[in-house]
CSV table of C-alpha atoms and ligand atoms in Angstrom, one decimal:
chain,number,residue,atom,x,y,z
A,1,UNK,CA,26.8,-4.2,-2.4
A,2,UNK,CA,26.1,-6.0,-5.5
A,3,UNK,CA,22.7,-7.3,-4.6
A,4,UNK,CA,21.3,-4.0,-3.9
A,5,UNK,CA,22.7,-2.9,-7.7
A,6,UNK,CA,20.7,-5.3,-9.0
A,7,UNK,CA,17.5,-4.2,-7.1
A,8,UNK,CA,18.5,-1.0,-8.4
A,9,UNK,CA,18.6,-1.7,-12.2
A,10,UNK,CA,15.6,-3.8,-11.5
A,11,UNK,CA,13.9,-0.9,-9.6
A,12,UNK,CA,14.8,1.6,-12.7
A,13,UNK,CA,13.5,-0.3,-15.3
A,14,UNK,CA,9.9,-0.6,-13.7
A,15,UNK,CA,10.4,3.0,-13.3
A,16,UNK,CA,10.8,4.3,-10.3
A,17,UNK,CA,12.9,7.8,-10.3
A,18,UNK,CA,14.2,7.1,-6.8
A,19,UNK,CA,15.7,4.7,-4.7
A,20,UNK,CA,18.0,3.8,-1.7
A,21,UNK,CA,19.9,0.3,0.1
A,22,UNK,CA,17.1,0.1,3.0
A,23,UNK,CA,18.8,-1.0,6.0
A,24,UNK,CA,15.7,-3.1,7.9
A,25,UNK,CA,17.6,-1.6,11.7
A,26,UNK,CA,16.5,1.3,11.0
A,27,UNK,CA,12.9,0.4,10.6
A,28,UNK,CA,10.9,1.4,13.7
A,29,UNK,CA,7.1,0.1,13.8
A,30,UNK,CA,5.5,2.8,15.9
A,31,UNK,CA,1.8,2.4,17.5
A,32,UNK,CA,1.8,6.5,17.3
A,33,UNK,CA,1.8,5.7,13.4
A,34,UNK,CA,-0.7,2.6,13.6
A,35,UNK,CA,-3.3,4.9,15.6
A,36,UNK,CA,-3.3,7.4,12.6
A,37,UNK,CA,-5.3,4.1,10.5
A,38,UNK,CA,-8.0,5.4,12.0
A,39,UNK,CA,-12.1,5.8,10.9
A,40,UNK,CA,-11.8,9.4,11.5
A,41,UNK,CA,-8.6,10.2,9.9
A,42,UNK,CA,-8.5,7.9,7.1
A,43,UNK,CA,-11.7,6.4,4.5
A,44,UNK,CA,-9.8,3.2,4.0
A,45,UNK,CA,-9.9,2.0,7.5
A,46,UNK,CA,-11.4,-0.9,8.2
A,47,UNK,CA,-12.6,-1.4,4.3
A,48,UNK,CA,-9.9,-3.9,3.1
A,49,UNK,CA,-7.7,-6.8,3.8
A,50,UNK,CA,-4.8,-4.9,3.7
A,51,UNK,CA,-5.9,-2.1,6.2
A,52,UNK,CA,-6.0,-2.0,10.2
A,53,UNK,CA,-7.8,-3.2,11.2
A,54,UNK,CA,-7.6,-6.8,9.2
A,55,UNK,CA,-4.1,-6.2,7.8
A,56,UNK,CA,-2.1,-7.9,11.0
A,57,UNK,CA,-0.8,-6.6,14.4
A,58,UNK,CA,2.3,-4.5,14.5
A,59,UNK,CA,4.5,-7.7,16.5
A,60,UNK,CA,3.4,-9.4,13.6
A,61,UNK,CA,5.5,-7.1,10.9
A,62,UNK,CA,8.2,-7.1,13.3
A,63,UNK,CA,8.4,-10.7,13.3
A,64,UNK,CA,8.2,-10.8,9.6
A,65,UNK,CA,10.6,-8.3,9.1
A,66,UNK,CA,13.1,-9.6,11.8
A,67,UNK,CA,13.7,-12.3,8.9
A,68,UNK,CA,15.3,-9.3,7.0
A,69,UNK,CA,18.7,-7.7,7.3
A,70,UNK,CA,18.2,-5.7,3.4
A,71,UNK,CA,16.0,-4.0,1.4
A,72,UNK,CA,15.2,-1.1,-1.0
A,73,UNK,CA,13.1,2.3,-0.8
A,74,UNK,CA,11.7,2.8,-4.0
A,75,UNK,CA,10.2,6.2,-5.1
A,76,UNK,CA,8.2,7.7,-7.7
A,77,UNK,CA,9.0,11.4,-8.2
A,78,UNK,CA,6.4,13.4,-10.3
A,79,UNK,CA,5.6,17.6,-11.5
A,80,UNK,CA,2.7,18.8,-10.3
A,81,UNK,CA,1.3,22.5,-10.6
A,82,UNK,CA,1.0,23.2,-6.7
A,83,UNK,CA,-0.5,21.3,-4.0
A,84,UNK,CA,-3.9,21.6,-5.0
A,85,UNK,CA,-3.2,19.8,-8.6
A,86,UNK,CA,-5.0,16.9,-7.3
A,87,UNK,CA,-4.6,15.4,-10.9
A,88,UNK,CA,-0.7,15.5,-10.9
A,89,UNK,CA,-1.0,14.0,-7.4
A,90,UNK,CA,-3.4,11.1,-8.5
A,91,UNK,CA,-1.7,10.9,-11.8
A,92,UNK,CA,1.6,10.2,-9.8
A,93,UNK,CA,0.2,8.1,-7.0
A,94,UNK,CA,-1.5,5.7,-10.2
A,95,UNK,CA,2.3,5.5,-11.8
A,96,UNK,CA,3.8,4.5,-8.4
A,97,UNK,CA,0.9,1.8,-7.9
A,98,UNK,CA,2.0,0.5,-11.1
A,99,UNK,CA,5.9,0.8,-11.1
A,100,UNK,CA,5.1,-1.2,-7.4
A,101,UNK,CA,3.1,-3.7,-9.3
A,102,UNK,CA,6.0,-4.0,-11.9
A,103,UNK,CA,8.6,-4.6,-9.3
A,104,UNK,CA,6.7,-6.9,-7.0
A,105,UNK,CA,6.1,-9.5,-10.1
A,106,UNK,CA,9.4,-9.1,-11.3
A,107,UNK,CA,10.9,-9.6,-8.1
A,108,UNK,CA,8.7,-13.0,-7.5
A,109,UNK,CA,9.8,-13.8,-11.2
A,110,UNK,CA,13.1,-13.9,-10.0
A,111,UNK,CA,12.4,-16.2,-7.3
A,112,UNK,CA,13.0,-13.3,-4.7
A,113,UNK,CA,11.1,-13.3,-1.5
A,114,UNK,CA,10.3,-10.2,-0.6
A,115,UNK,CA,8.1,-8.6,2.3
A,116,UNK,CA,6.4,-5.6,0.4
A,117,UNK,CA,5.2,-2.4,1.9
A,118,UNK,CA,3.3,-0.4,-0.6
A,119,UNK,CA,2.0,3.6,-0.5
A,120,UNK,CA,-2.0,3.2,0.7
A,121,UNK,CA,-4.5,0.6,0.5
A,122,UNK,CA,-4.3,-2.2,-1.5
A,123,UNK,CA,-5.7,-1.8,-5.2
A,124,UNK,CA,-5.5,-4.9,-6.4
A,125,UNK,CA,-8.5,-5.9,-7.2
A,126,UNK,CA,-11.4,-3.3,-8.5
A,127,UNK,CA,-13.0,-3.9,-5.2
A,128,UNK,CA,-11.6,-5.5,-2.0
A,129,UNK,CA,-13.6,-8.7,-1.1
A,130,UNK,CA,-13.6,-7.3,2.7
A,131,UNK,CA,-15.3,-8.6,4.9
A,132,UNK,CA,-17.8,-10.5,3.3
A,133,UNK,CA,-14.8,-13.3,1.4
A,134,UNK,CA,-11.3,-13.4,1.9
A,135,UNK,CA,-9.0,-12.2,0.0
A,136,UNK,CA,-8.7,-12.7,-3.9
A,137,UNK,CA,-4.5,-12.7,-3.6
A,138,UNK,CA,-3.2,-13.2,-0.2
A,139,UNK,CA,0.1,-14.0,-1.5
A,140,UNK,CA,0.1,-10.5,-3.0
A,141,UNK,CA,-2.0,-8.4,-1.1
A,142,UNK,CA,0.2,-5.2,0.1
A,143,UNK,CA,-0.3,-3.3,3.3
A,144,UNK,CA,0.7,0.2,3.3
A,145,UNK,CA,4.0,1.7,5.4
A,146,UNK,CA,2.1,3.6,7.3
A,147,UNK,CA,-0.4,1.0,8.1
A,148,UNK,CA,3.0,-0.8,9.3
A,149,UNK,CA,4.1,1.7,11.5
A,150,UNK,CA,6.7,3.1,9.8
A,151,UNK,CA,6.9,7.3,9.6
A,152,UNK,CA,7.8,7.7,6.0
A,153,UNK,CA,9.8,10.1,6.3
A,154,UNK,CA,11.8,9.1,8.9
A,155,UNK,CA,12.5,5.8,6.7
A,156,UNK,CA,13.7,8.1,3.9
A,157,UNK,CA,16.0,10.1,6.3
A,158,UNK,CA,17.4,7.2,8.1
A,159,UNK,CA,18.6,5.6,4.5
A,160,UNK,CA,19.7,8.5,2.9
A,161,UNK,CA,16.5,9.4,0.8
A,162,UNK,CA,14.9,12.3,0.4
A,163,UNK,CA,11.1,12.9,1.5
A,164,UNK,CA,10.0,15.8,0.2
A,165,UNK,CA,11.7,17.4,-3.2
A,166,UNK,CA,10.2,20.8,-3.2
A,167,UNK,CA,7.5,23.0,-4.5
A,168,UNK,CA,6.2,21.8,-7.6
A,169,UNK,CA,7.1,18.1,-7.4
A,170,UNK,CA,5.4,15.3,-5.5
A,171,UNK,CA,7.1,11.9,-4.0
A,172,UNK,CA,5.4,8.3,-3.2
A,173,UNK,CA,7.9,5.9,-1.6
A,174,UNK,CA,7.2,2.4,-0.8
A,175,UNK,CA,9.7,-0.4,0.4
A,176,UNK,CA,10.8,-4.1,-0.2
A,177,UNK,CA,12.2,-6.2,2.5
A,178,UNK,CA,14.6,-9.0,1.1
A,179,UNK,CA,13.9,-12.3,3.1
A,180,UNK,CA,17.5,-13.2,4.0
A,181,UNK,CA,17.0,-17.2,3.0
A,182,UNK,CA,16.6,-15.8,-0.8
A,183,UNK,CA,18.8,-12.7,-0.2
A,184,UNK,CA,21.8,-15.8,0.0
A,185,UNK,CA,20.4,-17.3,-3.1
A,186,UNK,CA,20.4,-14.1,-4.9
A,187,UNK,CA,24.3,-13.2,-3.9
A,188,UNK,CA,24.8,-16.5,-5.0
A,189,UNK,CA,24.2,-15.6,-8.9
A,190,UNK,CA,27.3,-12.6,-8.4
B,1,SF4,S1,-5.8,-8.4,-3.2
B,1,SF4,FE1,-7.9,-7.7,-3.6
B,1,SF4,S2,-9.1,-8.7,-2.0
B,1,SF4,FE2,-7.0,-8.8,-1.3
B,1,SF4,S3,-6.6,-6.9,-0.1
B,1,SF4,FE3,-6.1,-6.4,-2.2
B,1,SF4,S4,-8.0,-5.5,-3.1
B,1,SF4,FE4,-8.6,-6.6,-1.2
């Protein structure tokens, strides 16, 4: 599976600890997981583009990702004290956002078209133009997994990743889906 080798190296050097082939059949976009976007549940709802409810209907990311057959699950693995060390947590989630970052402009470097499905709300910009202008980077704006539908975990099980590694250690996984007209012109290069 050279192509997915390549991801991987790729994947590795923007450093992420973790990662797995992600076969896009096993993606499930599941209203149950939608509905948990929610005002009550979650501060981000309905304060940036790439939230529910102006990130996009779930048909819609089925439809986009229908144009997939590949992918890969990245994670970023880090230590943290116990589940209250809300600094190791943040201090990890901040090191995935930017090992995402790292991959995403690498990939589009390479001329790879990818759908990308990051872990929370977008942080690209210091503070989301939503509602009042649209937004700065549509073209790189990320919506979350969850906010796709998609049970984490159940992602990571169904491809062969783990979710959760333990006492003392705390995991944020994200996904990119290879568009299959630049996943030829990729195999292309072997
Ligand atoms: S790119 Fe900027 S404006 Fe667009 S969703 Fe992300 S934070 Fe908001």
């Amino acid at each position: 599976m050279p192509d997915y080798e390549i991801l991987k190296t790729m994947a590795e050097e923007c450093g992420f600890t973790h990662s797995a082939p992600l076969a896009v059949s096993t993606l499930d976009f599941m209203q149950e997981v939608r509905d948990m976007c929610n005002a009550r549940q979650c501060n981000k709802y309905n304060t940036s583009w790439s939230c529910p409810p102006a990130c996009g209907s779930l048909q819609e990311m089925r439809e986009l990702a229908a144009g997939c057959s590949s992918g890969i699950l990245v994670q970023t693995v880090g230590e943290i004290e116990d589940s209250y060390d809300w600094e190791g947590i943040k201090d990890t989630e901040k090191r995935h956002k930017e090992n995402f970052g790292r991959l995403l402009y690498s990939l589009e470097r390479g001329l790879i078209s990818v759908i990308a499905m990051g872990a929370g709300a977008c942080k690209l910009c210091q503070s989301c133009t939503y509602p009042d202008a649209p937004c700065r980077f549509p073209d790189r704006m990320t919506v979350s997994m969850e906010a796709c539908g998609l049970l984490v975990s159940k992602v990571c099980t169904d491809n062969g990743l783990a979710y959760n590694y333990g006492p003392g250690r705390i995991a944020f996984t994200s996904c990119f889906l290879l568009r299959d007209q630049i996943k030829a012109r990729l195999n292309s290069q072997d």
